[in-house]
Each structure stands twice: as C-alpha cells, then as structure tokens.
Coordinates of C-alpha atoms in Angstrom, one line a residue:
M742 CA -8.3 -21.3 -68.2
E743 CA -6.5 -18.3 -67.1
N744 CA -2.9 -19.9 -67.3
S745 CA -4.0 -20.8 -71.0
E746 CA -4.8 -17.2 -72.0
A747 CA -1.3 -16.1 -70.0
V748 CA 0.4 -18.5 -72.4
Q749 CA -1.3 -17.6 -75.5
T750 CA -0.4 -13.9 -74.6
S751 CA 2.8 -14.5 -74.1
R752 CA 3.2 -16.3 -77.4
A753 CA 1.7 -13.0 -79.1
Y754 CA 4.5 -11.1 -77.9
K755 CA 7.5 -13.7 -78.5
W756 CA 9.3 -13.4 -81.4
S757 CA 11.2 -16.4 -82.8
L758 CA 15.0 -15.6 -84.5
R759 CA 13.1 -16.5 -87.8
E760 CA 10.7 -13.7 -87.2
V761 CA 13.2 -11.2 -86.3
I762 CA 15.2 -11.9 -89.3
L763 CA 12.6 -11.8 -91.7
M764 CA 11.5 -8.3 -90.2
A765 CA 15.0 -7.5 -90.8
L766 CA 14.8 -8.4 -94.4
I767 CA 11.6 -6.3 -94.9
G768 CA 12.9 -3.2 -93.2
I769 CA 16.4 -3.8 -95.5
G770 CA 14.7 -4.4 -98.6
F771 CA 11.9 -1.7 -98.1
G772 CA 14.6 1.0 -97.4
V773 CA 16.2 0.3 -100.5
I774 CA 13.0 0.4 -102.2
Y775 CA 12.0 3.8 -100.5
F776 CA 15.2 5.0 -101.2
I777 CA 14.6 4.3 -105.0
M778 CA 11.0 6.2 -104.7
D779 CA 12.9 9.5 -103.9
P780 CA 14.6 10.0 -107.2
I781 CA 10.6 9.0 -108.7
Y782 CA 8.8 11.3 -106.6
A783 CA 10.9 14.2 -107.3
A784 CA 10.5 13.8 -111.2
L785 CA 6.8 13.6 -110.8
D786 CA 6.8 16.8 -108.6
A787 CA 9.2 18.9 -111.5
V788 CA 6.4 17.9 -113.6
L789 CA 3.5 18.8 -111.5
V790 CA 5.0 21.8 -109.6
P791 CA 4.5 24.1 -112.9
M792 CA 1.2 23.1 -112.9
G793 CA 0.6 24.1 -109.3
L794 CA -0.5 20.3 -108.5
H795 CA 2.4 19.6 -106.1
P796 CA 0.7 18.0 -103.5
Y797 CA -0.4 15.4 -105.8
A798 CA 3.2 14.0 -106.6
I799 CA 2.7 12.7 -102.9
A800 CA -0.7 11.6 -103.2
I801 CA 0.1 9.6 -106.2
T802 CA 3.8 7.9 -105.0
I803 CA 2.9 7.3 -101.2
G804 CA 1.7 3.8 -101.8
P805 CA 5.1 2.2 -102.2
W806 CA 6.2 4.0 -99.6
M807 CA 3.7 2.4 -97.2
M808 CA 4.4 -1.2 -98.2
A809 CA 6.7 -2.5 -95.4
A810 CA 4.3 -1.8 -92.6
P811 CA 1.1 -4.3 -94.1
L812 CA 3.6 -7.2 -95.5
A813 CA 5.3 -6.9 -92.2
S814 CA 1.8 -7.1 -90.1
Y815 CA 0.4 -9.8 -92.7
L816 CA 3.3 -11.8 -92.8
L817 CA 4.6 -12.0 -89.3
K818 CA 0.8 -11.8 -87.7
R819 CA 2.1 -10.1 -84.8
V820 CA 1.2 -6.9 -82.5
G821 CA 3.5 -4.1 -83.9
A822 CA 4.8 -5.8 -86.8
G823 CA 3.7 -3.1 -89.0
L824 CA 5.0 0.0 -87.1
I825 CA 8.4 -1.8 -86.7
G826 CA 8.6 -2.7 -90.4
E827 CA 7.9 0.7 -91.6
M828 CA 10.2 2.1 -89.0
L829 CA 13.0 -0.2 -90.0
A830 CA 12.5 0.5 -93.5
A831 CA 12.2 4.6 -93.4
T832 CA 15.6 4.4 -90.8
G833 CA 17.3 2.4 -94.1
E834 CA 16.1 5.2 -96.4
A835 CA 17.4 7.6 -94.4
L836 CA 20.7 5.9 -93.6
L837 CA 20.9 5.6 -97.5
G838 CA 20.9 9.5 -97.9
G839 CA 16.8 9.7 -98.7
Y840 CA 15.7 13.2 -99.7
W841 CA 14.5 13.9 -96.4
G842 CA 16.6 12.9 -94.1
V843 CA 15.9 12.0 -90.5
A844 CA 12.2 13.3 -91.0
T845 CA 11.9 10.2 -92.8
I846 CA 11.9 8.7 -89.7
I847 CA 8.9 10.6 -88.4
S848 CA 7.2 10.0 -91.6
G849 CA 7.8 6.1 -91.0
F850 CA 6.2 6.1 -87.7
I851 CA 3.2 8.1 -89.0
Q852 CA 3.1 5.5 -91.7
G853 CA 3.5 2.6 -89.4
I854 CA 0.6 4.0 -87.0
G855 CA -1.7 4.3 -90.0
S856 CA -1.4 1.0 -91.3
E857 CA -0.9 -0.8 -88.1
L858 CA -4.1 0.8 -86.9
G859 CA -6.1 -1.0 -89.6
F860 CA -5.0 -4.5 -88.0
T861 CA -5.8 -3.2 -84.6
L862 CA -9.2 -2.4 -85.6
T863 CA -9.8 -6.4 -85.9
G864 CA -7.9 -7.5 -82.8
Y865 CA -5.3 -8.9 -84.7
K866 CA -7.3 -11.5 -85.5
S867 CA -8.7 -11.0 -89.5
W868 CA -5.5 -10.4 -91.3
K869 CA -7.4 -10.0 -95.0
L870 CA -9.7 -7.4 -93.4
G871 CA -7.0 -5.6 -91.3
L872 CA -5.1 -5.6 -94.5
I873 CA -8.1 -3.8 -96.3
L874 CA -8.9 -1.2 -93.6
S875 CA -4.9 -0.6 -92.9
T876 CA -5.3 0.6 -96.6
F877 CA -8.2 3.1 -95.3
T878 CA -6.5 3.9 -91.9
G879 CA -3.1 4.6 -93.5
T880 CA -4.7 7.0 -95.9
A881 CA -6.6 8.8 -92.9
V882 CA -3.7 8.8 -90.8
T883 CA -1.0 10.4 -93.5
F884 CA -3.7 12.8 -95.0
F885 CA -4.3 14.2 -91.5
W886 CA -0.6 14.6 -90.8
S887 CA -0.5 16.3 -94.4
L888 CA -2.8 18.8 -93.3
F889 CA -0.9 20.1 -91.1
H890 CA 2.6 19.1 -91.9
D891 CA 2.4 20.0 -95.6
G892 CA -0.1 22.8 -95.7
Y893 CA -3.2 20.8 -96.8
L894 CA -5.3 22.9 -94.6
Q895 CA -5.0 26.2 -97.4
L896 CA -6.1 24.0 -100.0
N897 CA -9.7 24.5 -101.3
I898 CA -12.4 21.5 -100.4
G899 CA -12.3 20.2 -104.1
M900 CA -8.4 19.6 -104.1
L901 CA -8.5 18.0 -100.7
I902 CA -11.3 15.5 -101.9
G903 CA -9.2 15.0 -104.7
L904 CA -5.9 14.4 -102.8
F905 CA -7.5 12.0 -100.5
I906 CA -9.1 9.8 -103.4
V907 CA -5.6 9.5 -105.2
R908 CA -3.8 8.8 -102.0
W909 CA -6.6 6.0 -101.2
I910 CA -6.1 4.7 -104.8
S911 CA -2.2 4.8 -104.5
V912 CA -1.9 2.9 -100.8
G913 CA -4.8 0.5 -101.5
F914 CA -3.1 -0.8 -104.6
F915 CA 0.6 -0.8 -103.7
A916 CA 0.2 -1.2 -99.8
G917 CA -3.0 -3.3 -100.4
V918 CA -3.4 -5.5 -103.3
L919 CA 0.3 -5.6 -104.2
V920 CA 0.9 -6.5 -100.5
Y921 CA -1.7 -9.4 -100.7
W922 CA -0.3 -10.5 -104.0
I923 CA 3.2 -10.8 -102.6
V924 CA 2.0 -12.7 -99.4
R925 CA 0.0 -15.1 -101.9
L926 CA 3.1 -15.6 -103.9
L927 CA 5.1 -16.2 -100.8
E928 CA 2.5 -19.0 -99.5
K929 CA 2.3 -20.7 -102.4
S930 CA 6.2 -20.9 -102.6
K931 CA 6.5 -22.3 -99.2
L932 CA 9.5 -20.3 -98.4
L933 CA 7.9 -19.0 -95.1
K934 CA 7.2 -22.5 -93.9

C-alpha cells in the first residue's frame, strides 16, 4: 500500500514534455497579454489620478494580470503550476519591456502565491473549488501586499473596502469566470486530450 502511495506522489511531481510545453505557451501568451495591459493601466490611471482615485487603476485592471496562475493550475492540475505560470508570464512581460521592469517579477511571485494558495486549500483535489478559492486568496494576498508596497495603509477604511471589492470583482471575473470559460472551451475542443 505504501509503495502505491509513493508512486502516486512521484507522479504528482513529474511533468511530461507536453505539460512543460503547455506551461511555456501559457507563460509566453500571458506575458504578451500582460505587456498589452501596461498601456491600458496607464491610460486608466491618467484618468483616475486627477480625481484622487489612483489606487483604483490597479484594482480595476489586476484581474487580467492574474490569469496565468489559475489557468496553469486548472489545466495542468499540478502542485506549483500556478506559481510557475504566473512567474513565466511576469518574466515575459518584463523581458518585453513592461513599465515596471524587473519589479514585475516580484508582482508575478506575489500574484502566483496568492492564486496557488486557493488550490492548496483544497489539497489539490477539487479544481473547481480551488479556482473559486484562488480568486479570494489571490485578491487577499495581493491586497495585503498593496497595503505596504503601495501605501494603502494611509487610506481611509471606506477607500480600503472599496478597493478590496473592486479588486475582487476584477480578479473574480478575469482569473475566475474567464479562466473557467477558457478551460471549458479547451476541453470541448479536445485540444488538450
């Protein structure tokens, strides 16, 4: 019995060539998407700054920047896939010349950890529940990071609540609902079989 469990555990950490290629494609594809998001964020920020609403620019746009992690986790169903996928995408964005340079990789790490945590809470057994939880854990971890990194601690409680809700909606739609639809479309197309 113990030998059977050891074999299963060993398989959980071994990646096939197909999985490695899929992970690379996720990283490259989302690296490009993340790079395209940079000017969208900048344009929105330019509109919100004069109104004193600068923090809302990231709250509104963070969802697309967090899609690689849950997509990699849900498709590959492997421990660490979300973190690796998000790190690859962030590295791709940085290499393309993204606005934040190497700091993008730090953000990718924080976002990847946040998303991965949702799947971890299910013990990597319930992927749909993990996806739902990852939208909350991703929101919570990145919001906690913003409290210190982006100076949110100086904001009033009403603004903090508003920022958290807007961030969760963005992450919930893009890194939750949209990722689920993409996975369903890929499953129906049988491209992943």
